[in-house]
Coordinates of C-alpha atoms in Angstrom, one line a residue:
M969 CA 0.0 -0.1 0.0
E970 CA 2.8 2.3 0.8
S971 CA 4.1 2.3 -2.7
L972 CA 0.9 3.4 -4.3
P973 CA 0.8 7.1 -5.6
F974 CA -2.0 8.2 -3.4
E975 CA -0.9 11.9 -3.4
S976 CA -0.8 12.1 -7.2
I977 CA -3.3 12.2 -9.9
Y978 CA -3.3 10.2 -13.2
V979 CA -3.7 12.4 -16.2
G980 CA -2.6 11.8 -19.9
G981 CA -1.3 8.3 -19.1
Q982 CA 1.1 9.6 -16.3
W983 CA 1.0 9.9 -12.5
I984 CA 1.6 13.7 -12.0
Q985 CA 1.7 16.2 -9.0
P986 CA -1.6 18.0 -8.9
D987 CA -1.7 21.9 -8.9
T988 CA -3.2 21.9 -5.4
R989 CA -1.1 21.4 -2.3
K990 CA -4.1 20.7 -0.2
T991 CA -4.8 17.0 0.9
I992 CA -7.5 15.0 2.3
A993 CA -6.9 12.5 5.2
V994 CA -8.4 9.1 4.6
E995 CA -9.5 7.4 7.8
N996 CA -9.9 3.7 8.7
P997 CA -13.5 3.7 10.1
A998 CA -12.7 0.6 12.1
T999 CA -9.8 2.2 14.0
E1000 CA -10.4 5.9 13.4
E1001 CA -6.7 6.1 12.2
V1002 CA -5.5 8.1 9.3
V1003 CA -4.2 5.6 6.7
A1004 CA -3.3 7.9 3.7
K1005 CA -3.8 11.2 2.2
V1006 CA -5.0 12.2 -1.3
P1007 CA -5.1 15.5 -3.2
A1008 CA -8.0 17.9 -2.7
C1009 CA -8.1 18.8 -6.4
G1010 CA -9.9 21.8 -7.8
R1011 CA -11.0 23.1 -11.1
D1012 CA -7.4 23.4 -12.7
D1013 CA -6.6 19.8 -12.1
V1014 CA -10.1 18.7 -13.3
R1015 CA -9.6 20.8 -16.5
R1016 CA -6.3 19.1 -17.3
A1017 CA -7.9 15.7 -17.0
V1018 CA -10.9 16.6 -19.1
E1019 CA -8.6 18.1 -21.9
S1020 CA -6.6 15.0 -21.7
A1021 CA -9.7 12.8 -22.2
R1022 CA -10.9 14.9 -25.1
A1023 CA -7.5 14.6 -26.9
A1024 CA -7.6 10.8 -26.4
F1025 CA -11.1 10.4 -27.8
P1026 CA -10.5 10.2 -31.5
E1027 CA -8.0 7.4 -31.1
W1028 CA -9.9 5.3 -28.6
S1029 CA -13.4 5.8 -30.3
A1030 CA -11.9 4.5 -33.5
T1031 CA -11.0 1.1 -32.0
D1032 CA -13.0 -1.9 -32.9
A1033 CA -15.1 -3.9 -30.6
A1034 CA -12.6 -6.9 -30.4
T1035 CA -9.9 -4.5 -29.1
R1036 CA -12.2 -3.1 -26.5
A1037 CA -13.3 -6.5 -25.4
E1038 CA -9.7 -7.6 -25.0
T1039 CA -9.0 -4.5 -23.0
L1040 CA -12.0 -5.3 -20.6
T1041 CA -10.7 -8.9 -20.3
S1042 CA -7.2 -7.7 -19.5
L1043 CA -8.5 -5.4 -16.8
R1044 CA -10.6 -8.4 -15.4
D1045 CA -7.5 -10.5 -15.3
A1046 CA -5.6 -7.8 -13.4
L1047 CA -8.4 -7.6 -10.9
V1048 CA -8.2 -11.3 -10.2
K1049 CA -4.4 -11.3 -9.8
N1050 CA -4.6 -8.4 -7.3
Q1051 CA -7.7 -9.6 -5.5
E1052 CA -6.3 -10.0 -2.1
E1053 CA -4.4 -6.7 -2.0
L1054 CA -7.5 -4.9 -3.4
S1055 CA -9.7 -6.6 -0.8
E1056 CA -7.4 -5.6 2.1
L1057 CA -7.3 -2.0 0.8
I1058 CA -11.1 -1.8 0.7
T1059 CA -11.5 -3.2 4.2
R1060 CA -9.1 -0.6 5.4
E1061 CA -10.6 2.5 3.6
M1062 CA -14.3 1.7 4.2
G1063 CA -14.5 -1.0 6.8
S1064 CA -16.2 -3.8 4.7
P1065 CA -15.5 -7.2 6.4
I1066 CA -12.6 -8.9 4.6
A1067 CA -14.7 -11.9 3.6
F1068 CA -17.3 -9.7 1.9
S1069 CA -14.6 -7.5 0.3
R1070 CA -13.1 -10.6 -1.3
R1071 CA -16.5 -12.2 -2.5
V1072 CA -18.3 -8.9 -3.4
Q1073 CA -16.3 -5.7 -3.3
V1074 CA -13.7 -7.3 -5.6
G1075 CA -15.6 -10.3 -6.8
L1076 CA -18.5 -8.3 -8.3
P1077 CA -16.4 -6.0 -10.5
V1078 CA -14.8 -9.0 -12.0
K1079 CA -18.1 -10.3 -13.0
A1080 CA -19.3 -6.9 -14.3
L1081 CA -16.2 -6.8 -16.6
E1082 CA -17.1 -10.2 -17.9
G1083 CA -20.6 -9.0 -18.5
Y1084 CA -19.5 -6.0 -20.5
A1085 CA -17.1 -8.0 -22.6
E1086 CA -19.8 -10.6 -23.5
A1087 CA -22.4 -7.8 -24.2
L1088 CA -20.1 -5.6 -26.2
A1089 CA -21.0 -7.0 -29.7
A1090 CA -24.6 -6.6 -29.1
A1091 CA -24.2 -3.2 -27.7
T1092 CA -22.6 -1.9 -30.8
A1093 CA -24.4 -3.9 -33.3
E1094 CA -25.9 -2.0 -36.4
E1095 CA -29.6 -2.2 -37.2
R1096 CA -31.5 -1.7 -40.5
I1097 CA -34.7 0.1 -40.4
G1098 CA -36.2 0.4 -43.8
H1099 CA -33.6 2.3 -46.0
S1100 CA -31.8 3.5 -42.8
L1101 CA -28.8 2.0 -41.2
V1102 CA -28.8 2.8 -37.4
V1103 CA -25.4 2.7 -35.8
R1104 CA -24.2 3.4 -32.3
E1105 CA -21.2 5.6 -31.6
A1106 CA -19.2 6.6 -28.5
A1107 CA -20.9 9.6 -26.9
G1108 CA -17.6 11.3 -25.9
V1109 CA -16.0 12.1 -22.6
V1110 CA -17.5 10.6 -19.6
A1111 CA -17.4 12.5 -16.2
A1112 CA -17.8 9.7 -13.6
V1113 CA -18.3 10.4 -9.9
T1114 CA -18.5 7.3 -7.6
P1115 CA -19.5 6.7 -4.0
W1116 CA -17.7 5.1 -1.0
N1117 CA -19.8 2.1 -0.2
Y1118 CA -18.7 0.0 -3.1
P1119 CA -15.7 1.9 -4.2
L1120 CA -14.1 -0.5 -6.7
H1121 CA -17.3 -1.9 -8.1
Q1122 CA -18.8 1.5 -8.8
A1123 CA -15.7 2.7 -10.5
V1124 CA -15.5 -0.5 -12.6
A1125 CA -19.1 -0.4 -13.5
K1126 CA -18.5 3.0 -15.0
I1127 CA -15.0 2.5 -16.6
G1128 CA -16.0 -0.8 -18.1
A1129 CA -19.0 0.6 -19.8
A1130 CA -17.3 3.8 -20.9
L1131 CA -14.4 1.8 -22.4
A1132 CA -16.6 -0.7 -24.1
A1133 CA -18.6 2.2 -25.7
G1134 CA -15.5 3.9 -27.1
C1135 CA -15.5 6.7 -24.7
T1136 CA -12.8 8.4 -22.8
M1137 CA -13.2 9.4 -19.2
V1138 CA -12.3 11.1 -15.9
L1139 CA -13.0 9.5 -12.7
K1140 CA -13.6 11.3 -9.4
P1141 CA -14.0 8.7 -6.5
S1142 CA -15.4 9.6 -3.1
E1143 CA -12.9 11.3 -0.8
L1144 CA -14.1 8.9 1.9
A1145 CA -12.8 5.8 0.2
P1146 CA -10.5 6.9 -2.7
L1147 CA -7.6 4.3 -2.2
S1148 CA -8.9 1.5 -4.2
A1149 CA -9.5 3.9 -7.1
C1150 CA -5.9 4.7 -7.1
F1151 CA -4.9 1.1 -7.1
L1152 CA -7.3 0.5 -10.0
A1153 CA -5.7 3.3 -12.0
T1154 CA -2.2 1.6 -11.6
L1155 CA -3.9 -1.6 -13.1
I1156 CA -5.4 0.4 -16.0
D1157 CA -2.0 2.1 -16.6
G1158 CA -0.6 -1.3 -17.4
L1159 CA -3.1 -1.9 -20.1
G1160 CA -1.5 0.1 -22.8
L1161 CA -4.4 2.5 -23.6
P1162 CA -3.8 5.5 -25.5
A1163 CA -2.6 8.3 -23.2
G1164 CA -5.5 10.2 -21.7
T1165 CA -8.2 7.4 -22.4
F1166 CA -8.7 7.1 -18.6
N1167 CA -7.9 9.8 -16.0
L1168 CA -8.1 10.0 -12.3
V1169 CA -8.6 13.1 -10.0
Q1170 CA -9.1 13.0 -6.3
G1171 CA -11.0 15.6 -4.3
E1172 CA -14.1 16.7 -2.5
G1173 CA -17.4 16.5 -4.1
R1174 CA -18.1 20.3 -3.7
A1175 CA -14.7 21.1 -5.4
A1176 CA -13.4 18.3 -7.8
G1177 CA -16.8 16.7 -8.2
Q1178 CA -18.7 19.9 -9.1
A1179 CA -15.9 21.1 -11.4
L1180 CA -16.0 17.9 -13.2
V1181 CA -19.8 17.5 -13.8
T1182 CA -20.0 21.2 -14.9
D1183 CA -16.9 21.2 -17.2
E1184 CA -18.0 22.0 -20.8
G1185 CA -15.5 19.3 -22.2
A1186 CA -17.5 16.4 -20.6
D1187 CA -20.2 14.9 -22.7
V1188 CA -21.9 12.5 -20.4
I1189 CA -22.1 12.6 -16.6
S1190 CA -22.4 9.4 -14.7
F1191 CA -23.1 9.8 -10.9
T1192 CA -23.7 7.4 -8.1
G1193 CA -24.5 8.8 -4.7
S1194 CA -27.2 10.6 -2.7
V1195 CA -30.5 12.0 -3.9
R1196 CA -29.6 15.4 -2.7
V1197 CA -26.4 15.6 -4.8
G1198 CA -28.0 13.7 -7.6
R1199 CA -30.6 16.5 -7.9
E1200 CA -27.7 19.0 -8.2
V1201 CA -25.9 16.8 -10.8
G1202 CA -29.1 16.4 -12.9
A1203 CA -29.8 20.2 -12.7
A1204 CA -26.3 20.9 -14.0
A1205 CA -26.6 18.4 -16.8
G1206 CA -30.0 19.9 -17.8
R1207 CA -28.6 23.4 -17.9
A1208 CA -25.8 22.2 -20.1
V1209 CA -28.2 19.9 -22.2
K1210 CA -26.0 16.9 -21.4
R1211 CA -26.9 13.4 -20.7
A1212 CA -26.8 12.2 -17.0
C1213 CA -27.0 8.7 -15.7
L1214 CA -27.8 9.0 -12.0
E1215 CA -27.9 5.9 -9.7
L1216 CA -29.2 7.3 -6.3
G1217 CA -31.0 6.0 -3.3
G1218 CA -33.4 3.1 -2.4
K1219 CA -35.8 1.8 0.2
S1220 CA -36.1 -1.7 -1.2
A1221 CA -38.6 -4.3 0.1
T1222 CA -38.7 -8.0 0.6
L1223 CA -42.4 -9.2 0.2
V1224 CA -43.2 -12.7 1.8
L1225 CA -46.5 -13.7 0.4
D1226 CA -48.8 -16.4 1.9
G1227 CA -47.6 -19.8 1.1
A1228 CA -43.9 -18.8 0.9
D1229 CA -41.2 -20.4 3.0
L1230 CA -41.4 -17.8 5.7
A1231 CA -38.2 -18.9 7.6
A1232 CA -36.1 -18.8 4.4
A1233 CA -37.6 -15.5 3.2
V1234 CA -37.0 -13.8 6.5
R1235 CA -33.4 -15.0 6.7
D1236 CA -32.8 -13.7 3.2
G1237 CA -34.6 -10.4 4.1
V1238 CA -32.4 -9.8 7.1
R1239 CA -29.2 -10.6 5.2
G1240 CA -30.3 -8.3 2.4
A1241 CA -30.8 -5.4 4.9
L1242 CA -27.5 -5.9 6.7
L1243 CA -25.4 -6.3 3.7
N1244 CA -22.3 -4.2 3.9
A1245 CA -23.6 -2.8 7.2
G1246 CA -26.7 -1.6 5.4
Q1247 CA -24.6 0.7 3.4
T1248 CA -26.0 -0.5 0.0
C1249 CA -28.3 1.5 -2.2
S1250 CA -30.4 -1.6 -3.0
A1251 CA -30.4 -3.0 0.6
R1252 CA -33.7 -4.5 1.3
T1253 CA -34.5 -2.6 4.5
R1254 CA -38.3 -3.3 4.6
L1255 CA -39.5 -6.8 5.3
L1256 CA -43.2 -7.2 4.5
V1257 CA -44.9 -10.2 6.0
P1258 CA -48.6 -11.4 6.4
R1259 CA -50.1 -9.9 9.7
S1260 CA -50.9 -13.4 11.0
R1261 CA -47.2 -14.3 10.8
L1262 CA -45.6 -11.1 12.1
E1263 CA -44.4 -12.5 15.3
D1264 CA -43.0 -15.7 13.7
A1265 CA -41.1 -13.5 11.3
V1266 CA -39.9 -11.4 14.2
D1267 CA -38.6 -14.6 15.9
V1268 CA -36.6 -15.7 12.8
A1269 CA -35.2 -12.2 12.3
R1270 CA -34.0 -12.1 15.9
S1271 CA -32.0 -15.4 15.5
V1272 CA -30.4 -14.1 12.3
V1273 CA -29.5 -10.7 13.7
A1274 CA -27.8 -12.5 16.6
Q1275 CA -25.1 -13.7 14.0
Y1276 CA -24.3 -10.2 13.1
V1277 CA -22.0 -9.1 15.9
P1278 CA -20.1 -5.9 15.1
G1279 CA -16.3 -6.5 15.0
D1280 CA -12.9 -6.2 13.5
P1281 CA -13.4 -6.2 9.6
T1282 CA -10.0 -7.8 9.1
D1283 CA -11.3 -10.9 10.9
P1284 CA -12.5 -13.6 8.4
D1285 CA -15.4 -14.4 10.6
C1286 CA -16.6 -10.8 11.0
A1287 CA -20.1 -10.4 9.5
L1288 CA -20.7 -6.6 10.3
G1289 CA -18.2 -3.8 10.2
P1290 CA -18.4 -0.1 10.9
L1291 CA -20.2 2.6 9.1
I1292 CA -18.1 4.8 7.0
S1293 CA -17.8 7.8 9.3
A1294 CA -18.7 9.2 12.7
A1295 CA -21.2 11.5 10.9
Q1296 CA -22.9 8.6 9.3
A1297 CA -23.2 6.6 12.5
D1298 CA -24.6 9.7 14.4
S1299 CA -27.2 10.1 11.7
V1300 CA -28.4 6.4 11.9
R1301 CA -28.6 6.6 15.6
E1302 CA -30.5 9.8 15.6
R1303 CA -33.1 8.4 13.2
L1304 CA -33.5 5.4 15.5
Y1305 CA -34.0 7.5 18.6
R1306 CA -36.6 9.5 16.8
A1307 CA -38.5 6.2 15.7
A1308 CA -38.3 4.9 19.2
D1309 CA -39.8 8.2 20.5
R1310 CA -42.7 7.8 18.1
G1311 CA -43.6 4.3 19.3
A1312 CA -41.6 2.0 17.1
R1313 CA -40.6 -1.2 18.8
R1314 CA -36.9 -2.6 18.5
V1315 CA -37.3 -6.4 18.4
A1316 CA -33.8 -7.5 17.7
G1317 CA -30.2 -6.5 18.0
P1318 CA -27.1 -7.3 20.2
D1319 CA -26.4 -6.0 23.7
P1320 CA -24.7 -2.5 23.9
G1321 CA -21.6 -4.3 25.4
Q1322 CA -21.0 -6.2 22.1
V1323 CA -20.6 -3.0 20.1
P1324 CA -16.8 -1.9 19.8
T1325 CA -16.2 1.4 21.5
V1326 CA -13.5 2.4 18.9
G1327 CA -14.7 2.8 15.3
H1328 CA -17.9 4.0 13.7
Y1329 CA -20.0 1.0 14.8
V1330 CA -23.8 0.9 15.0
A1331 CA -25.6 -2.2 16.3
P1332 CA -27.7 -3.9 13.9
S1333 CA -31.5 -3.7 14.7
V1334 CA -34.9 -4.8 13.7
W1335 CA -38.0 -2.6 14.3
T1336 CA -41.9 -3.1 14.1
D1337 CA -45.0 -1.4 15.4
L1338 CA -44.8 1.5 12.9
A1339 CA -46.8 2.7 10.0
P1340 CA -45.5 2.2 6.4
S1341 CA -45.5 6.0 6.2
A1342 CA -43.2 6.5 9.3
P1343 CA -39.9 8.0 8.4
L1344 CA -37.9 4.9 9.5
A1345 CA -40.1 2.8 7.1
R1346 CA -40.0 5.2 4.2
E1347 CA -36.6 7.1 4.2
E1348 CA -33.2 5.5 3.3
I1349 CA -31.3 5.2 6.4
F1350 CA -28.0 3.7 5.2
G1351 CA -27.2 1.6 8.2
P1352 CA -27.8 -1.8 9.6
V1353 CA -31.6 -1.3 10.1
L1354 CA -34.6 -3.5 9.1
V1355 CA -38.3 -2.5 9.5
V1356 CA -40.8 -5.3 9.6
L1357 CA -44.2 -4.3 8.2
P1358 CA -47.4 -6.4 8.3
F1359 CA -49.9 -6.7 5.6
E1360 CA -53.6 -8.0 5.2
D1361 CA -53.5 -9.1 1.6
E1362 CA -51.4 -9.1 -1.5
D1363 CA -52.8 -5.9 -2.8
E1364 CA -51.8 -4.0 0.4
A1365 CA -48.4 -5.7 0.3
V1366 CA -47.9 -4.2 -3.3
S1367 CA -49.2 -0.8 -2.1
I1368 CA -46.8 -0.8 0.8
A1369 CA -43.8 -1.9 -1.4
N1370 CA -44.6 0.9 -3.8
G1371 CA -45.3 3.5 -1.1
T1372 CA -42.0 5.2 -1.1
P1373 CA -40.4 7.7 -3.6
Y1374 CA -37.7 5.2 -4.4
G1375 CA -37.8 2.2 -6.8
L1376 CA -34.4 0.6 -7.1
A1377 CA -34.9 -3.1 -6.0
A1378 CA -37.2 -5.7 -4.4
T1379 CA -37.4 -9.4 -3.7
V1380 CA -40.7 -11.4 -3.9
W1381 CA -41.1 -14.7 -2.0
A1382 CA -44.1 -16.8 -3.0
A1383 CA -45.2 -20.5 -3.1
D1384 CA -44.2 -20.6 -6.9
T1385 CA -42.0 -18.5 -9.1
E1386 CA -44.8 -17.8 -11.5
H1387 CA -46.8 -16.2 -8.7
A1388 CA -43.8 -14.3 -7.5
A1389 CA -43.2 -13.0 -11.1
A1390 CA -46.8 -11.8 -11.4
V1391 CA -46.4 -9.7 -8.3
G1392 CA -43.0 -8.6 -9.4
H1393 CA -44.6 -7.1 -12.5
R1394 CA -46.7 -4.9 -10.2
L1395 CA -43.7 -3.4 -8.3
R1396 CA -42.3 -0.1 -9.3
A1397 CA -38.6 -1.1 -9.1
G1398 CA -35.9 -1.5 -11.4
Q1399 CA -34.8 -5.0 -10.4
V1400 CA -36.9 -7.6 -8.7
D1401 CA -35.4 -10.9 -7.4
L1402 CA -38.0 -13.9 -7.4
N1403 CA -37.6 -16.2 -4.5
A1404 CA -33.9 -17.1 -4.1
A1405 CA -32.7 -15.5 -7.3
K1406 CA -29.2 -14.4 -7.4
F1407 CA -27.8 -10.9 -8.6
N1408 CA -27.0 -10.8 -12.2
P1409 CA -24.2 -8.5 -13.0
A1410 CA -25.0 -8.7 -16.7
A1411 CA -28.6 -7.4 -16.2
P1412 CA -29.5 -3.7 -16.3
F1413 CA -29.2 -2.1 -12.8
G1414 CA -31.1 1.1 -11.9
G1415 CA -34.4 2.4 -10.5
Y1416 CA -37.5 4.3 -10.8
G1417 CA -38.4 7.6 -9.1
L1418 CA -35.7 9.0 -6.7
S1419 CA -33.6 5.9 -7.3
G1420 CA -32.4 7.6 -10.4
V1421 CA -32.2 7.7 -14.2
G1422 CA -30.5 5.4 -16.6
R1423 CA -29.1 1.9 -16.2
E1424 CA -25.7 0.4 -15.5
L1425 CA -24.1 -3.1 -16.2
G1426 CA -24.2 -5.3 -19.3
R1427 CA -25.5 -4.2 -22.7
H1428 CA -27.8 -1.4 -21.2
G1429 CA -24.9 0.0 -19.2
I1430 CA -22.7 0.3 -22.4
Q1431 CA -25.6 2.0 -24.3
E1432 CA -25.8 4.7 -21.7
F1433 CA -22.6 6.0 -23.1
Q1434 CA -23.5 5.8 -26.8
E1435 CA -25.1 8.1 -29.3
V1436 CA -27.5 6.8 -31.9
K1437 CA -27.0 7.8 -35.6
S1438 CA -29.3 7.0 -38.7
L1439 CA -27.7 6.8 -42.0
Q1440 CA -30.3 7.1 -44.7
F1441 CA -29.6 5.5 -48.0
P1442 CA -31.4 6.0 -51.3
A1443 CA -34.6 4.1 -51.3

C-alpha cells in the first residue's frame, strides 16, 4: 500500500503532481486512524484531466469492438491477480468485512467486466430500419463520480461501460474511500491504452466533483450517490443539455406472500438489509409479511441478527463492520432515537456491550410497530436497520412496497415462481428478485423515481454512453 501514488493524480497516461497542495486525510472507520492522504483537487486539475480525455477520444473511439473486449478482459484478469491486495485495501478504507470484500467488493467488479465483454458485440451492433442504417457511436468524454460504499465496483461499472462504448473518461472517486480507485488506476496504466483514455482526479465533491460535472468538455455525466447531490448533478446536466446517468438511493422491500417459506424468506430479508452494514443503495431494508405471521417473522429475524455481531473487519469471521464515518453513524442513531420516541418497537439487536467502542459502529437492529408512512419505514437510512411491516392481503403488500419515492430493487417470495413473477410485474422497481434468485451483473441495474435515471451493467450500461445515428440510404 505504501508504494501506491495516493498523493498524485493520473492524467494523460502519467502519474503527476496536482496543482493543489491541499490534501484529504483518509480514515480507517474501524480504527479511526488516518491511513493515507489524497489530493484535494480543484478546477484546474479537473480541467487538465478533461482536456486529456478529449485529446484521446479520436483514437480510442476508433478502435474496434474486439480491441475493446480484449481490454476489458485484461482489466478483469488484473483484478483477479490483485484480488487479495485490493480486498485488504477496501477493508481498510471503508470497513467492509474482509470476507465480503473478497467475495463482493472485488468479486462483483470481475463479473461486471465479464458481462461487459460478453455484451459488447450486441451493444455496438448495427440495425436496419427500412432504408436507414442505425449505428451506435461513442458519446464522448464521460465524467464519472463514484461513492464510497462499493468503491471498486462502482468505479469499474462506469469505467468498463465507458471503455466498451469507445468513450474516454475522468473518474472522481469519493474522498471517503478513494484508495482502491488509485490502485485501480495503476492496473489500468498497465493495459497500454492511448494516453488520456482514462484519467483519475481526487478531491471533495463540492470542489473536484462539481468542477467535473460542470466542465464543458464532458459529454456524459455518470453519478452514483445521494438523492440530494443527484438532484444538483441532474440540474447541472440539464442546464448544459447533457446526458446524465444517476444511480441514487433506495428503500427496497422483501415481500413474503402467503404460502412462501417464511423462515427462508426472513433469513434472506435480514441478510439483504444488513449487507455491507446496510450501506447498500439496494439494501432490502423493509420486510413485508402477512399480519398473521408477524411474530413468527420477528422470531426468525431475531435469530439471524444475533449472528451479526459488530467486530474487526479484518477478521475472516466478521459479518458486520463499521459505518463509513462518525457523521454517518450519528445520523443512523438519531433516526433510531426518533423512531423509538414515536412508538417503534426494537425487536432484535445485540446488547450494547457487544458493540466496539472504537470505530464508527452501529448495532444492527430490527424494528416493528410503525406505520408504512413512518420516516424509518420510508426514508433511506444507510445503516444496519430493518423494518418489519405487516399486511392483510397481496394488494396491500404491493401498495406498501410501492409506497416510497424510491424504486431501485425488491424481492418477492411466493409458493411458486410464476406467482412471484406476477407480483414482481406490479412493483415499481428496476430490479426484482424472485424467491432465491441471485444478483445478475450482466442485467441492467437502476431504478424508478428517486432511485435515479438510466441503467448500469451489461449491454444497457454500455448503451448509456453511446449516441445513436441514422444513415439514410437512397430508397
